[in-house]
mmCIF file of C-alpha atoms and ligand atoms in Angstrom:
data_model
loop_
_atom_site.group_PDB
_atom_site.id
_atom_site.type_symbol
_atom_site.label_atom_id
_atom_site.label_comp_id
_atom_site.label_asym_id
_atom_site.label_seq_id
_atom_site.Cartn_x
_atom_site.Cartn_y
_atom_site.Cartn_z
ATOM 1 C CA MET A 1 -240.768 91.355 64.252
ATOM 2 C CA ALA A 2 -243.193 92.795 66.742
ATOM 3 C CA ARG A 3 -242.684 91.897 70.375
ATOM 4 C CA ASP A 4 -245.553 90.962 72.618
ATOM 5 C CA ILE A 5 -245.949 94.447 74.100
ATOM 6 C CA GLU A 6 -245.894 96.063 70.647
ATOM 7 C CA LYS A 7 -248.590 93.637 69.408
ATOM 8 C CA LYS A 8 -250.725 94.434 72.456
ATOM 9 C CA ILE A 9 -250.338 98.195 71.942
ATOM 10 C CA PHE A 10 -251.265 97.883 68.269
ATOM 11 C CA LYS A 11 -254.315 95.723 69.110
ATOM 12 C CA THR A 12 -255.490 98.244 71.706
ATOM 13 C CA ILE A 13 -255.026 101.182 69.326
ATOM 14 C CA LYS A 14 -257.044 99.275 66.693
ATOM 15 C CA LYS A 15 -259.910 98.802 69.155
ATOM 16 C CA TYR A 16 -260.579 102.483 69.924
ATOM 17 C CA LYS A 17 -262.327 105.110 67.807
ATOM 18 C CA ASN A 18 -261.173 108.067 69.952
ATOM 19 C CA ILE A 19 -257.539 108.369 70.929
ATOM 20 C CA VAL A 20 -255.834 111.133 72.895
ATOM 21 C CA ILE A 21 -252.055 111.357 72.987
ATOM 22 C CA ALA A 22 -250.406 113.390 75.725
ATOM 23 C CA ARG A 23 -246.914 114.015 77.128
ATOM 24 C CA HIS A 24 -245.262 115.781 80.029
ATOM 25 C CA ILE A 25 -245.671 119.402 81.092
ATOM 26 C CA GLY A 26 -242.832 121.711 80.049
ATOM 27 C CA PRO A 27 -242.182 119.600 76.947
ATOM 28 C CA ASP A 28 -238.862 119.067 75.205
ATOM 29 C CA PRO A 29 -238.399 118.004 71.560
ATOM 30 C CA ASP A 30 -238.608 114.274 72.437
ATOM 31 C CA ALA A 31 -241.928 114.709 74.249
ATOM 32 C CA ILE A 32 -243.471 116.788 71.458
ATOM 33 C CA ALA A 33 -242.030 114.725 68.590
ATOM 34 C CA SER A 34 -243.106 111.417 70.144
ATOM 35 C CA GLN A 35 -246.727 112.494 70.628
ATOM 36 C CA ILE A 36 -247.035 114.132 67.204
ATOM 37 C CA ALA A 37 -245.328 111.239 65.363
ATOM 38 C CA LEU A 38 -247.579 108.700 67.076
ATOM 39 C CA ARG A 39 -250.718 110.756 66.376
ATOM 40 C CA ASP A 40 -249.806 111.134 62.704
ATOM 41 C CA SER A 41 -248.927 107.467 62.329
ATOM 42 C CA ILE A 42 -252.209 106.269 63.881
ATOM 43 C CA GLN A 43 -254.171 108.741 61.755
ATOM 44 C CA LEU A 44 -252.350 107.621 58.590
ATOM 45 C CA THR A 45 -253.011 103.962 59.378
ATOM 46 C CA PHE A 46 -256.609 104.411 60.510
ATOM 47 C CA PRO A 47 -258.072 107.494 58.743
ATOM 48 C CA ASN A 48 -261.489 106.968 60.362
ATOM 49 C CA LYS A 49 -260.295 107.292 63.919
ATOM 50 C CA ASN A 50 -260.317 110.561 65.866
ATOM 51 C CA VAL A 51 -256.790 111.054 67.106
ATOM 52 C CA ILE A 52 -255.577 114.178 68.876
ATOM 53 C CA ALA A 53 -252.294 115.255 70.441
ATOM 54 C CA VAL A 54 -252.879 117.566 73.403
ATOM 55 C CA GLY A 55 -251.034 119.817 75.826
ATOM 56 C CA MET A 56 -249.875 123.393 75.935
ATOM 57 C CA THR A 57 -248.518 124.782 72.664
ATOM 58 C CA VAL A 58 -244.879 125.890 72.771
ATOM 59 C CA ALA A 59 -244.201 128.363 69.962
ATOM 60 C CA LYS A 60 -240.672 127.204 69.220
ATOM 61 C CA PHE A 61 -241.810 123.587 68.820
ATOM 62 C CA LYS A 62 -244.482 124.362 66.214
ATOM 63 C CA LYS A 63 -241.974 123.168 63.605
ATOM 64 C CA PHE A 64 -242.640 119.590 64.756
ATOM 65 C CA GLY A 65 -246.328 119.971 63.884
ATOM 66 C CA LEU A 66 -249.377 121.525 65.481
ATOM 67 C CA LEU A 67 -251.119 120.243 68.569
ATOM 68 C CA ASP A 68 -254.893 119.807 68.756
ATOM 69 C CA LYS A 69 -257.465 121.553 70.916
ATOM 70 C CA SER A 70 -258.289 119.517 73.980
ATOM 71 C CA ASP A 71 -261.997 119.883 73.319
ATOM 72 C CA TYR A 72 -263.151 116.631 74.894
ATOM 73 C CA GLU A 73 -266.863 116.928 74.055
ATOM 74 C CA ASN A 74 -266.506 114.389 71.235
ATOM 75 C CA PHE A 75 -263.955 112.246 72.994
ATOM 76 C CA LYS A 76 -266.047 110.043 75.202
ATOM 77 C CA ASP A 77 -264.461 106.782 76.397
ATOM 78 C CA ALA A 78 -261.193 107.461 74.685
ATOM 79 C CA LEU A 79 -257.938 105.575 74.761
ATOM 80 C CA LEU A 80 -255.295 107.752 76.401
ATOM 81 C CA ILE A 81 -251.693 107.206 75.323
ATOM 82 C CA ILE A 82 -249.032 109.000 77.339
ATOM 83 C CA THR A 83 -245.494 109.271 75.991
ATOM 84 C CA ASP A 84 -242.265 110.398 77.650
ATOM 85 C CA VAL A 85 -243.854 110.807 81.069
ATOM 86 C CA PRO A 86 -243.727 108.453 84.049
ATOM 87 C CA THR A 87 -246.637 109.675 86.207
ATOM 88 C CA LEU A 88 -250.126 111.008 85.534
ATOM 89 C CA GLU A 89 -249.479 114.139 87.635
ATOM 90 C CA ARG A 90 -246.949 115.321 85.061
ATOM 91 C CA VAL A 91 -249.182 114.738 82.036
ATOM 92 C CA ASP A 92 -250.199 117.981 80.323
ATOM 93 C CA GLY A 93 -253.749 118.682 79.139
ATOM 94 C CA ILE A 94 -255.884 115.695 80.179
ATOM 95 C CA GLU A 95 -258.088 117.445 82.725
ATOM 96 C CA ASN A 96 -261.759 116.696 81.906
ATOM 97 C CA LEU A 97 -260.833 113.844 79.584
ATOM 98 C CA ASN A 98 -263.039 110.805 79.945
ATOM 99 C CA TYR A 99 -260.783 107.858 79.138
ATOM 100 C CA GLN A 100 -261.275 104.111 79.304
ATOM 101 C CA GLU A 101 -257.806 102.745 79.089
ATOM 102 C CA ILE A 102 -254.269 104.131 79.308
ATOM 103 C CA ILE A 103 -251.168 103.077 77.442
ATOM 104 C CA LYS A 104 -247.839 104.417 78.643
ATOM 105 C CA ILE A 105 -244.759 104.479 76.404
ATOM 106 C CA ASP A 106 -241.785 105.870 78.286
ATOM 107 C CA HIS A 107 -238.089 105.727 79.024
ATOM 108 C CA HIS A 108 -238.094 107.228 82.542
ATOM 109 C CA PRO A 109 -237.501 104.946 85.498
ATOM 110 C CA CYS A 110 -240.741 104.471 87.467
ATOM 111 C CA SER A 111 -241.621 101.945 90.134
ATOM 112 C CA THR A 112 -245.390 102.464 90.223
ATOM 113 C CA LYS A 113 -247.821 101.231 87.583
ATOM 114 C CA VAL A 114 -249.996 104.050 86.228
ATOM 115 C CA ALA A 115 -251.369 102.605 82.977
ATOM 116 C CA ASP A 116 -253.238 99.469 81.855
ATOM 117 C CA LEU A 117 -250.558 98.712 79.315
ATOM 118 C CA GLU A 118 -247.011 99.904 79.945
ATOM 119 C CA TYR A 119 -244.120 99.860 77.521
ATOM 120 C CA ILE A 120 -241.226 101.145 79.602
ATOM 121 C CA ASP A 121 -237.575 100.815 78.770
ATOM 122 C CA ASP A 122 -235.440 103.050 80.969
ATOM 123 C CA SER A 123 -232.354 102.041 79.025
ATOM 124 C CA ALA A 124 -233.782 103.620 75.852
ATOM 125 C CA SER A 125 -232.315 106.920 74.669
ATOM 126 C CA SER A 126 -235.698 108.554 74.189
ATOM 127 C CA ALA A 127 -239.428 108.081 73.899
ATOM 128 C CA CYS A 128 -238.975 108.545 70.147
ATOM 129 C CA GLN A 129 -236.692 105.491 70.052
ATOM 130 C CA LEU A 130 -239.547 103.402 71.505
ATOM 131 C CA ILE A 131 -242.163 104.920 69.187
ATOM 132 C CA THR A 132 -239.891 104.304 66.175
ATOM 133 C CA GLU A 133 -239.586 100.632 67.148
ATOM 134 C CA LEU A 134 -243.333 100.389 67.700
ATOM 135 C CA ILE A 135 -244.139 101.881 64.299
ATOM 136 C CA LEU A 136 -241.525 99.913 62.372
ATOM 137 C CA ASN A 137 -242.414 96.604 64.082
ATOM 138 C CA THR A 138 -246.206 96.812 63.689
ATOM 139 C CA PRO A 139 -248.603 97.629 60.807
ATOM 140 C CA LEU A 140 -248.568 101.303 61.885
ATOM 141 C CA LYS A 141 -247.677 103.417 58.856
ATOM 142 C CA ILE A 142 -244.914 105.965 58.492
ATOM 143 C CA ASN A 143 -244.226 108.847 56.107
ATOM 144 C CA GLN A 144 -241.377 111.364 55.757
ATOM 145 C CA ASN A 145 -242.830 113.792 58.214
ATOM 146 C CA ILE A 146 -243.333 111.168 60.895
ATOM 147 C CA ALA A 147 -239.808 109.875 60.282
ATOM 148 C CA ASN A 148 -238.385 113.414 60.540
ATOM 149 C CA ASN A 149 -239.999 113.914 63.943
ATOM 150 C CA LEU A 150 -238.859 110.538 65.248
ATOM 151 C CA PHE A 151 -235.299 111.161 64.100
ATOM 152 C CA LEU A 152 -235.202 114.604 65.737
ATOM 153 C CA GLY A 153 -236.632 113.276 69.004
ATOM 154 C CA VAL A 154 -233.914 110.624 69.256
ATOM 155 C CA VAL A 155 -231.128 113.049 68.285
ATOM 156 C CA SER A 156 -232.325 115.646 70.759
ATOM 157 C CA ASP A 157 -232.875 113.431 73.803
ATOM 158 C CA SER A 158 -229.644 111.496 73.281
ATOM 159 C CA ASP A 159 -227.905 114.872 72.826
ATOM 160 C CA ARG A 160 -226.598 113.813 69.413
ATOM 161 C CA PHE A 161 -225.792 110.286 70.684
ATOM 162 C CA LEU A 162 -223.527 111.666 73.435
ATOM 163 C CA ILE A 163 -225.594 110.569 76.428
ATOM 164 C CA SER A 164 -224.928 107.154 77.934
ATOM 165 C CA TYR A 165 -228.457 105.878 77.198
ATOM 166 C CA THR A 166 -227.378 105.717 73.571
ATOM 167 C CA SER A 167 -226.900 102.037 72.748
ATOM 168 C CA VAL A 168 -226.372 99.641 69.865
ATOM 169 C CA LYS A 169 -230.172 99.396 69.827
ATOM 170 C CA THR A 170 -230.424 103.178 69.294
ATOM 171 C CA PHE A 171 -228.090 103.046 66.295
ATOM 172 C CA LYS A 172 -229.847 99.954 64.890
ATOM 173 C CA ILE A 173 -233.287 101.546 65.034
ATOM 174 C CA ILE A 174 -231.980 104.808 63.566
ATOM 175 C CA THR A 175 -230.302 102.865 60.757
ATOM 176 C CA ARG A 176 -233.604 101.104 60.042
ATOM 177 C CA LEU A 177 -235.450 104.428 60.123
ATOM 178 C CA LEU A 178 -233.006 106.002 57.658
ATOM 179 C CA GLU A 179 -232.995 102.956 55.360
ATOM 180 C CA GLU A 180 -236.752 102.557 55.317
ATOM 181 C CA THR A 181 -237.746 106.223 54.982
ATOM 182 C CA LYS A 182 -234.770 107.766 53.166
ATOM 183 C CA ILE A 183 -235.166 111.024 55.123
ATOM 184 C CA ASP A 184 -232.725 113.820 54.437
ATOM 185 C CA PHE A 185 -231.541 113.962 58.039
ATOM 186 C CA ILE A 186 -228.824 116.617 57.609
ATOM 187 C CA SER A 187 -231.425 119.125 56.463
ATOM 188 C CA LEU A 188 -233.348 118.642 59.714
ATOM 189 C CA TYR A 189 -230.730 119.930 62.130
ATOM 190 C CA ASP A 190 -231.748 123.590 61.704
ATOM 191 C CA LYS A 191 -235.022 122.686 63.406
ATOM 192 C CA LEU A 192 -233.135 121.674 66.549
ATOM 193 C CA TYR A 193 -230.022 123.783 66.621
ATOM 194 C CA GLU A 194 -230.641 127.161 64.957
ATOM 195 C CA ARG A 195 -230.722 129.891 67.640
ATOM 196 C CA PRO A 196 -231.192 133.650 67.667
ATOM 197 C CA MET A 197 -228.210 135.828 68.614
ATOM 198 C CA ASN A 198 -229.699 136.864 71.999
ATOM 199 C CA GLU A 199 -229.645 133.186 73.045
ATOM 200 C CA ILE A 200 -225.992 132.899 72.037
ATOM 201 C CA LYS A 201 -225.256 135.930 74.225
ATOM 202 C CA PHE A 202 -227.216 134.387 77.085
ATOM 203 C CA HIS A 203 -225.153 131.215 76.635
ATOM 204 C CA GLY A 204 -222.055 133.408 76.979
ATOM 205 C CA TYR A 205 -223.473 134.815 80.232
ATOM 206 C CA LEU A 206 -223.934 131.284 81.602
ATOM 207 C CA CYS A 207 -220.339 130.354 80.685
ATOM 208 C CA GLU A 208 -218.968 133.489 82.336
ATOM 209 C CA ASN A 209 -220.985 133.180 85.528
ATOM 210 C CA LEU A 210 -221.097 129.463 86.272
ATOM 211 C CA ILE A 211 -219.786 128.797 89.786
ATOM 212 C CA TYR A 212 -217.733 125.631 90.199
ATOM 213 C CA ASN A 213 -215.817 123.971 93.001
ATOM 214 C CA ASP A 214 -213.148 121.344 93.642
ATOM 215 C CA ASN A 215 -215.674 118.582 94.244
ATOM 216 C CA GLY A 216 -216.824 118.770 90.630
ATOM 217 C CA LEU A 217 -220.064 120.685 91.154
ATOM 218 C CA ALA A 218 -221.010 123.612 88.913
ATOM 219 C CA TYR A 219 -224.116 125.740 89.414
ATOM 220 C CA ILE A 220 -225.734 129.031 88.575
ATOM 221 C CA HIS A 221 -228.780 130.953 89.792
ATOM 222 C CA ILE A 222 -230.607 132.661 86.937
ATOM 223 C CA SER A 223 -232.794 135.586 87.972
ATOM 224 C CA PRO A 224 -235.831 137.035 86.156
ATOM 225 C CA GLU A 225 -233.754 140.211 85.564
ATOM 226 C CA ILE A 226 -231.127 138.237 83.658
ATOM 227 C CA LEU A 227 -233.802 136.453 81.594
ATOM 228 C CA LYS A 228 -235.250 139.876 80.743
ATOM 229 C CA LYS A 229 -231.845 141.371 79.974
ATOM 230 C CA TYR A 230 -231.132 138.665 77.383
ATOM 231 C CA ASP A 231 -234.757 138.520 76.212
ATOM 232 C CA VAL A 232 -235.020 134.786 76.840
ATOM 233 C CA ASP A 233 -237.757 132.867 78.623
ATOM 234 C CA VAL A 234 -237.757 130.614 81.642
ATOM 235 C CA ALA A 235 -237.536 127.494 79.429
ATOM 236 C CA THR A 236 -234.361 128.651 77.638
ATOM 237 C CA PRO A 237 -231.862 127.400 80.271
ATOM 238 C CA SER A 238 -233.341 123.880 79.865
ATOM 239 C CA ASN A 239 -232.292 123.949 76.220
ATOM 240 C CA MET A 240 -228.709 124.848 77.201
ATOM 241 C CA ILE A 241 -227.992 122.594 80.152
ATOM 242 C CA ASN A 242 -226.624 119.788 77.929
ATOM 243 C CA ASP A 243 -224.099 122.185 76.379
ATOM 244 C CA PHE A 244 -222.155 122.110 79.647
ATOM 245 C CA ASN A 245 -221.259 118.437 79.333
ATOM 246 C CA TYR A 246 -217.620 117.360 79.092
ATOM 247 C CA ILE A 247 -216.194 120.249 81.099
ATOM 248 C CA LYS A 248 -213.020 118.880 82.654
ATOM 249 C CA ASP A 249 -213.435 118.438 86.427
ATOM 250 C CA VAL A 250 -217.193 119.090 86.350
ATOM 251 C CA LEU A 251 -219.162 115.993 87.370
ATOM 252 C CA VAL A 252 -222.558 117.496 88.163
ATOM 253 C CA TRP A 253 -223.977 120.771 86.935
ATOM 254 C CA THR A 254 -227.243 122.519 87.683
ATOM 255 C CA PHE A 255 -229.165 125.618 86.599
ATOM 256 C CA ILE A 256 -231.606 127.154 89.080
ATOM 257 C CA THR A 257 -233.962 129.533 87.295
ATOM 258 C CA TYR A 258 -236.603 131.575 89.082
ATOM 259 C CA ASP A 259 -239.952 131.296 87.336
ATOM 260 C CA GLU A 260 -241.676 134.514 88.395
ATOM 261 C CA LYS A 261 -245.059 133.584 86.961
ATOM 262 C CA ASN A 262 -245.332 130.296 88.855
ATOM 263 C CA GLU A 263 -243.291 131.471 91.862
ATOM 264 C CA VAL A 264 -240.998 128.467 91.759
ATOM 265 C CA TYR A 265 -237.321 127.773 91.101
ATOM 266 C CA LYS A 266 -237.053 125.522 88.047
ATOM 267 C CA VAL A 267 -234.028 123.295 88.336
ATOM 268 C CA ASN A 268 -232.149 121.389 85.639
ATOM 269 C CA ILE A 269 -229.510 118.895 86.765
ATOM 270 C CA ARG A 270 -227.057 116.841 84.703
ATOM 271 C CA SER A 271 -224.288 114.456 85.674
ATOM 272 C CA ARG A 272 -221.299 112.637 84.220
ATOM 273 C CA GLY A 273 -221.129 110.035 87.002
ATOM 274 C CA PRO A 274 -223.007 110.578 90.284
ATOM 275 C CA ILE A 275 -226.638 109.445 90.227
ATOM 276 C CA ILE A 276 -228.746 112.571 90.633
ATOM 277 C CA ASN A 277 -232.400 111.544 90.330
ATOM 278 C CA GLU A 278 -232.680 110.628 94.019
ATOM 279 C CA ILE A 279 -231.666 114.170 94.997
ATOM 280 C CA ALA A 280 -234.047 115.545 92.351
ATOM 281 C CA ALA A 281 -236.863 113.497 93.916
ATOM 282 C CA LYS A 282 -236.086 115.067 97.313
ATOM 283 C CA TYR A 283 -236.792 118.493 95.747
ATOM 284 C CA ASN A 284 -240.117 117.767 94.005
ATOM 285 C CA GLY A 285 -238.465 116.354 90.930
ATOM 286 C CA GLY A 286 -237.264 113.246 89.231
ATOM 287 C CA GLY A 287 -236.025 112.065 85.869
ATOM 288 C CA HIS A 288 -233.167 109.894 84.744
ATOM 289 C CA LYS A 289 -230.029 108.844 86.634
ATOM 290 C CA PHE A 290 -227.899 111.431 84.834
ATOM 291 C CA ALA A 291 -230.507 113.961 83.621
ATOM 292 C CA SER A 292 -233.067 115.203 86.096
ATOM 293 C CA GLY A 293 -235.210 118.177 86.968
ATOM 294 C CA ALA A 294 -236.684 119.579 90.177
ATOM 295 C CA ARG A 295 -238.908 122.351 91.538
ATOM 296 C CA ILE A 296 -237.836 124.347 94.602
ATOM 297 C CA TYR A 297 -240.483 126.438 96.339
ATOM 298 C CA GLN A 298 -238.490 128.049 99.173
ATOM 299 C CA GLU A 299 -235.420 130.147 98.534
ATOM 300 C CA SER A 300 -233.852 128.701 101.688
ATOM 301 C CA ASP A 301 -233.950 125.195 100.158
ATOM 302 C CA ILE A 302 -231.571 126.219 97.379
ATOM 303 C CA GLU A 303 -228.623 126.160 99.718
ATOM 304 C CA LEU A 304 -229.630 122.709 101.009
ATOM 305 C CA PHE A 305 -230.032 121.458 97.463
ATOM 306 C CA ILE A 306 -226.564 122.698 96.456
ATOM 307 C CA LYS A 307 -225.124 121.116 99.613
ATOM 308 C CA ASP A 308 -226.753 117.776 98.749
ATOM 309 C CA LEU A 309 -225.272 117.844 95.248
ATOM 310 C CA ASP A 310 -221.905 118.885 96.639
ATOM 311 C CA ASN A 311 -221.891 115.965 99.092
ATOM 312 C CA LEU A 312 -222.893 113.617 96.299
ATOM 313 C CA CYS A 313 -219.918 114.762 94.213
ATOM 314 C CA LYS A 314 -217.571 114.496 97.211
ATOM 315 C CA GLU A 315 -218.762 110.929 97.945
ATOM 316 C CA TYR A 316 -218.445 109.986 94.286
ATOM 317 C CA GLN A 317 -214.880 111.314 94.092
ATOM 318 C CA LYS A 318 -213.966 109.441 97.286
ATOM 319 C CA ASN A 319 -215.241 106.139 95.894
ATOM 320 C CA SER A 320 -213.841 106.369 92.406
HETATM 321 P P1 AMP L 401 -235.007 118.939 82.158
HETATM 322 O O1 AMP L 401 -233.839 119.340 82.963
HETATM 323 O O2 AMP L 401 -236.207 119.792 82.368
HETATM 324 O O3 AMP L 401 -234.634 118.728 80.724
HETATM 325 O O4 AMP L 401 -235.456 117.491 82.693
HETATM 326 C C1 AMP L 401 -234.601 116.387 82.698
HETATM 327 C C2 AMP L 401 -235.410 115.131 82.980
HETATM 328 O O5 AMP L 401 -236.004 115.221 84.273
HETATM 329 C C3 AMP L 401 -236.559 114.898 82.002
HETATM 330 O O6 AMP L 401 -236.628 113.525 81.747
HETATM 331 C C4 AMP L 401 -237.787 115.373 82.747
HETATM 332 O O7 AMP L 401 -238.942 114.670 82.370
HETATM 333 C C5 AMP L 401 -237.423 115.095 84.208
HETATM 334 N N1 AMP L 401 -238.009 116.104 85.085
HETATM 335 C C6 AMP L 401 -237.826 117.447 85.015
HETATM 336 N N2 AMP L 401 -238.496 118.083 85.992
HETATM 337 C C7 AMP L 401 -239.112 117.133 86.709
HETATM 338 C C8 AMP L 401 -239.999 117.145 87.836
HETATM 339 N N3 AMP L 401 -240.335 118.279 88.456
HETATM 340 N N4 AMP L 401 -240.472 115.948 88.293
HETATM 341 C C9 AMP L 401 -240.114 114.783 87.699
HETATM 342 N N5 AMP L 401 -239.295 114.711 86.622
HETATM 343 C C10 AMP L 401 -238.813 115.848 86.128
#
């Protein structure tokens, strides 16, 4: 049965002719899958509406479906729906959009209100978990393709149900999704997990060169030369950070990758105990308690950042 917030979201969607769906910059499979699944579901339910999913195209995510051109000429007074993103500054592709109302559907913690209607559950495994509930609990329609995307978004963001945000609710909604859509979920894993050999070799480089200490901190600096050597891009380390979970004696691990084009160090941080998003926020970042990201602009701040994480691990060890 639909909850109040789901009924309100459905009613608002019904009201608008033009709808734009956006997600965060530097998208991951959950961000892309949630926006595309919601677009396709609204379009399937209301064929006369104009619904577009916007943001920068990422070649390797084309398998989730294609994004639309953010040509806003015909999108006057639109409804903007943002998924998997807590703040408007991190929304990709809405410059020049003239919108009337905003709906936010997200699982990141956020203390400030940015939308007219907010469906936030920071205990949810993924944005796709929330979109699945929304679709299954309201008259929004679903087909195999939409179900495939939703399933992959949940699997990816929960890291195959390994991450602590996975709950009974996650399994219940996935069970409902599988029962109601009969998707062949095993056949979908190639879309998430198939990798070219150069990425496997790069993964080997990360394993060999990760620095770790007695406090439970592991880190690595990844230079543009190394990215070139392995023929991988600046987003590749983000896809590998979760693979370093469950290393005995490692509590917090971080990759610091220099993005030459944008002249910034892109930072991925993960944890198996200490809460890291406050440190991420100190370095132009944010995210979840145990999965965060940051941006470091000065090389000299890297040392301070590592020191902060090291102290966090030390404190955590002392208190546990
Ligand atoms: P990543 O390490 O890029 O997979 O990001 C982990 C989590 O942190 C995701 O939920 C991101 O949305 C969030 N995140 C990453 N970078 C930033 C940032 N610069 N500011 C706020 N949140 C971020």
